[in-house]
GROMACS .gro file of C-alpha atoms in nm:
model
  189
    1MET     CA    1  -0.634   0.064   0.941
    2PRO     CA    2  -0.442  -0.318   0.835
    3ALA     CA    3  -0.113  -0.230   0.987
    4SER     CA    4   0.005  -0.166   0.588
    5ARG     CA    5  -0.226  -0.073   0.325
    6ARG     CA    6  -0.134  -0.043  -0.038
    7ILE     CA    7  -0.306   0.133  -0.322
    8GLY     CA    8  -0.474  -0.037  -0.581
    9ARG     CA    9  -0.580  -0.369  -0.357
   10PRO     CA   10  -0.810  -0.517  -0.362
   11ARG     CA   11  -0.801  -0.581  -0.759
   12PRO     CA   12  -0.965  -0.350  -1.013
   13PRO     CA   13  -1.184  -0.514  -1.231
   14GLY     CA   14  -1.106  -0.780  -1.415
   15GLY     CA   15  -0.907  -0.895  -1.104
   16LYS     CA   16  -0.519  -0.834  -1.285
   17PRO     CA   17  -0.260  -0.682  -1.001
   18LEU     CA   18  -0.169  -0.378  -1.074
   19LYS     CA   19   0.143  -0.323  -1.243
   20LEU     CA   20   0.177   0.077  -1.112
   21ARG     CA   21   0.064   0.231  -0.846
   22PRO     CA   22   0.101   0.544  -0.668
   23GLU     CA   23   0.295   0.517  -0.329
   24LEU     CA   24   0.211   0.906  -0.180
   25VAL     CA   25   0.432   1.018   0.069
   26PRO     CA   26   0.280   1.103   0.432
   27ARG     CA   27   0.360   1.470   0.462
   28PRO     CA   28   0.526   1.449   0.779
   29LEU     CA   29   0.796   1.283   0.508
   30TRP     CA   30   0.837   1.510   0.268
   31GLY     CA   31   1.157   1.599   0.195
   32ILE     CA   32   1.318   1.297   0.349
   33SER     CA   33   1.494   1.091   0.095
   34ALA     CA   34   1.802   0.926   0.004
   35TYR     CA   35   1.904   1.086  -0.296
   36ARG     CA   36   1.846   1.388  -0.064
   37LEU     CA   37   2.014   1.294   0.258
   38LEU     CA   38   2.324   1.147   0.034
   39LYS     CA   39   2.296   1.463  -0.159
   40ARG     CA   40   2.408   1.290  -0.508
   41GLY     CA   41   2.728   1.257  -0.451
   42ALA     CA   42   2.893   0.891  -0.486
   43ALA     CA   43   2.693   0.704  -0.298
   44TRP     CA   44   2.374   0.808  -0.457
   45LYS     CA   45   2.501   0.740  -0.798
   46ARG     CA   46   2.650   0.382  -0.744
   47ILE     CA   47   2.292   0.294  -0.610
   48ARG     CA   48   2.106   0.458  -0.935
   49ALA     CA   49   2.378   0.307  -1.155
   50GLU     CA   50   2.299  -0.002  -0.983
   51ALA     CA   51   1.946   0.030  -1.023
   52LEU     CA   52   1.989   0.142  -1.402
   53SER     CA   53   2.158  -0.165  -1.485
   54LYS     CA   54   1.905  -0.402  -1.369
   55SER     CA   55   1.635  -0.224  -1.532
   56GLY     CA   56   1.816  -0.210  -1.830
   57ASP     CA   57   1.860   0.125  -1.857
   58ARG     CA   58   1.438   0.121  -1.911
   59CYS     CA   59   1.171   0.183  -1.685
   60ALA     CA   60   1.125  -0.086  -1.464
   61LEU     CA   61   0.725  -0.069  -1.506
   62CYS     CA   62   0.617   0.023  -1.835
   63GLY     CA   63   0.919  -0.026  -2.063
   64ALA     CA   64   0.965   0.291  -2.172
   65ALA     CA   65   1.336   0.416  -2.271
   66GLY     CA   66   1.219   0.749  -2.407
   67PRO     CA   67   0.945   0.985  -2.295
   68PRO     CA   68   0.619   0.782  -2.261
   69PRO     CA   69   0.277   0.922  -2.433
   70GLY     CA   70   0.176   1.254  -2.293
   71PHE     CA   71   0.515   1.321  -2.147
   72GLY     CA   72   0.812   1.510  -2.310
   73ASP     CA   73   1.041   1.432  -2.061
   74ALA     CA   74   1.323   1.141  -2.166
   75ARG     CA   75   1.467   1.128  -1.826
   76LEU     CA   76   1.467   0.830  -1.577
   77TYR     CA   77   1.422   0.852  -1.241
   78CYS     CA   78   1.554   0.649  -0.976
   79HIS     CA   79   1.235   0.573  -0.766
   80GLU     CA   80   1.259   0.526  -0.368
   81VAL     CA   81   1.059   0.200  -0.289
   82TRP     CA   82   0.921   0.241   0.079
   83ARG     CA   83   0.696  -0.011   0.246
   84TYR     CA   84   0.438   0.195   0.526
   85ASP     CA   85   0.318  -0.005   0.851
   86ASP     CA   86   0.048   0.150   0.974
   87ARG     CA   87   0.028   0.033   1.274
   88ASN     CA   88   0.394   0.125   1.418
   89GLY     CA   89   0.409   0.412   1.176
   90VAL     CA   90   0.674   0.290   1.038
   91ALA     CA   91   0.827   0.322   0.668
   92THR     CA   92   1.094   0.140   0.562
   93LEU     CA   93   1.303   0.216   0.250
   94ARG     CA   94   1.278  -0.161   0.074
   95GLY     CA   95   1.484  -0.104  -0.228
   96PHE     CA   96   1.518   0.086  -0.566
   97GLN     CA   97   1.366   0.111  -0.947
   98ILE     CA   98   1.354   0.282  -1.217
   99LEU     CA   99   1.108   0.474  -1.349
  100CYS     CA  100   1.049   0.732  -1.683
  101ALA     CA  101   0.875   1.060  -1.626
  102GLY     CA  102   0.497   0.902  -1.691
  103CYS     CA  103   0.558   0.623  -1.408
  104SER     CA  104   0.716   0.867  -1.199
  105SER     CA  105   0.439   1.047  -1.181
  106VAL     CA  106   0.204   0.797  -1.151
  107ALA     CA  107   0.413   0.689  -0.802
  108HIS     CA  108   0.407   1.062  -0.659
  109LEU     CA  109   0.024   1.096  -0.733
  110GLY     CA  110  -0.031   1.411  -0.522
  111ARG     CA  111   0.215   1.575  -0.640
  112SER     CA  112   0.139   1.568  -1.001
  113ALA     CA  113  -0.207   1.664  -0.934
  114ALA     CA  114  -0.093   1.962  -0.713
  115LEU     CA  115   0.128   2.082  -1.048
  116GLY     CA  116  -0.174   2.039  -1.284
  117TYR     CA  117  -0.063   1.717  -1.425
  118LEU     CA  118  -0.344   1.485  -1.337
  119ASP     CA  119  -0.521   1.429  -1.631
  120GLU     CA  120  -0.210   1.295  -1.833
  121THR     CA  121  -0.053   1.089  -1.488
  122LEU     CA  122  -0.426   0.951  -1.485
  123ALA     CA  123  -0.465   0.864  -1.876
  124HIS     CA  124  -0.062   0.716  -1.789
  125LEU     CA  125  -0.173   0.499  -1.467
  126ALA     CA  126  -0.475   0.400  -1.708
  127ARG     CA  127  -0.279   0.289  -1.986
  128VAL     CA  128   0.013   0.069  -1.775
  129ASN     CA  129  -0.245  -0.151  -1.597
  130GLY     CA  130  -0.507  -0.173  -1.872
  131ILE     CA  131  -0.770  -0.033  -1.674
  132PRO     CA  132  -1.029   0.218  -1.774
  133LYS     CA  133  -0.931   0.601  -1.685
  134ALA     CA  134  -1.275   0.581  -1.420
  135ALA     CA  135  -1.043   0.346  -1.256
  136ALA     CA  136  -0.714   0.516  -1.248
  137ARG     CA  137  -0.947   0.786  -1.085
  138ARG     CA  138  -1.095   0.607  -0.798
  139ILE     CA  139  -0.733   0.483  -0.727
  140PHE     CA  140  -0.638   0.832  -0.727
  141ASP     CA  141  -0.942   0.936  -0.473
  142VAL     CA  142  -0.855   0.565  -0.239
  143GLY     CA  143  -0.495   0.671  -0.238
  144MET     CA  144  -0.584   0.966  -0.126
  145GLU     CA  145  -0.811   0.906   0.158
  146ILE     CA  146  -0.516   0.645   0.253
  147TRP     CA  147  -0.261   0.967   0.234
  148ARG     CA  148  -0.407   1.153   0.478
  149GLU     CA  149  -0.530   0.906   0.740
  150ARG     CA  150  -0.120   0.813   0.703
  151SER     CA  151  -0.027   1.204   0.726
  152GLY     CA  152  -0.213   1.258   1.049
  153LYS     CA  153   0.021   1.048   1.268
  154PRO     CA  154   0.407   1.076   1.329
  155TRP     CA  155   0.626   0.838   1.093
  156ARG     CA  156   1.038   0.713   1.127
  157MET     CA  157   1.227   0.571   0.933
  158ALA     CA  158   1.343   0.249   0.841
  159VAL     CA  159   1.598   0.047   0.589
  160SER     CA  160   1.586  -0.318   0.529
  161ALA     CA  161   1.835  -0.483   0.653
  162ALA     CA  162   1.914  -0.613   0.258
  163LEU     CA  163   1.947  -0.251   0.152
  164LEU     CA  164   2.212  -0.172   0.464
  165THR     CA  165   2.402  -0.434   0.412
  166ALA     CA  166   2.417  -0.341   0.040
  167HIS     CA  167   2.465  -0.038   0.118
  168PRO     CA  168   2.538   0.114   0.472
  169GLU     CA  169   2.544   0.446   0.381
  170LEU     CA  170   2.169   0.422   0.409
  171ARG     CA  171   2.194   0.400   0.796
  172VAL     CA  172   2.178   0.798   0.741
  173LEU     CA  173   1.752   0.734   0.720
  174VAL     CA  174   1.685   0.520   0.977
  175GLY     CA  175   1.531   0.710   1.233
  176GLN     CA  176   1.464   1.037   1.017
  177GLY     CA  177   1.082   1.140   1.067
  178ALA     CA  178   0.856   1.393   1.200
  179ALA     CA  179   0.476   1.448   1.373
  180PRO     CA  180   0.216   1.536   1.166
  181ALA     CA  181   0.264   1.926   1.101
  182GLY     CA  182  -0.109   2.018   1.056
  183PRO     CA  183  -0.392   1.884   0.886
  184ALA     CA  184  -0.326   1.658   0.598
  185THR     CA  185  -0.510   1.847   0.263
  186ARG     CA  186  -0.389   1.825  -0.088
  187LYS     CA  187  -0.588   2.067  -0.361
  188ARG     CA  188  -0.796   1.802  -0.575
  189GLU     CA  189  -0.901   1.860  -0.920
   0.00000   0.00000   0.00000
């Protein structure tokens, strides 16, 4: 596997890059995040406020300011953007972006599927990217394959130098991680 694989590559039919893609968190990293480690305190609130300001209080990917079609949740979520180095088992926090409920469900597509929201989430993935729902389903299937591979190995976390300079409190993430706990399986619908 290449050093880093991104779901949605190669490009879908039509050749345009995906605006929105799932970013499935490897199982050994479940529950470890800036949001949780900073305990929703002042540092997290500052990070979220900066991301909201940067996005103009809208979803950074689809532009929604309220609930997208198929979702009743009008909240905007501060999403952590990670890059996964598969060769070295390092997940690096690269930034933050504001997502609506629909785009957040796509980012966490495996969780959304496990909670029974796969159809709505695939519809949102297709709508935002302008692709057929069958292509969105294939993106999900590929994403789950990558997730299973990634979940079968140990991971540790890093934070980009730019983020550490801007937010030194993110150092709490550096070195976090774990070995796989067991077989990587997830209920599929």
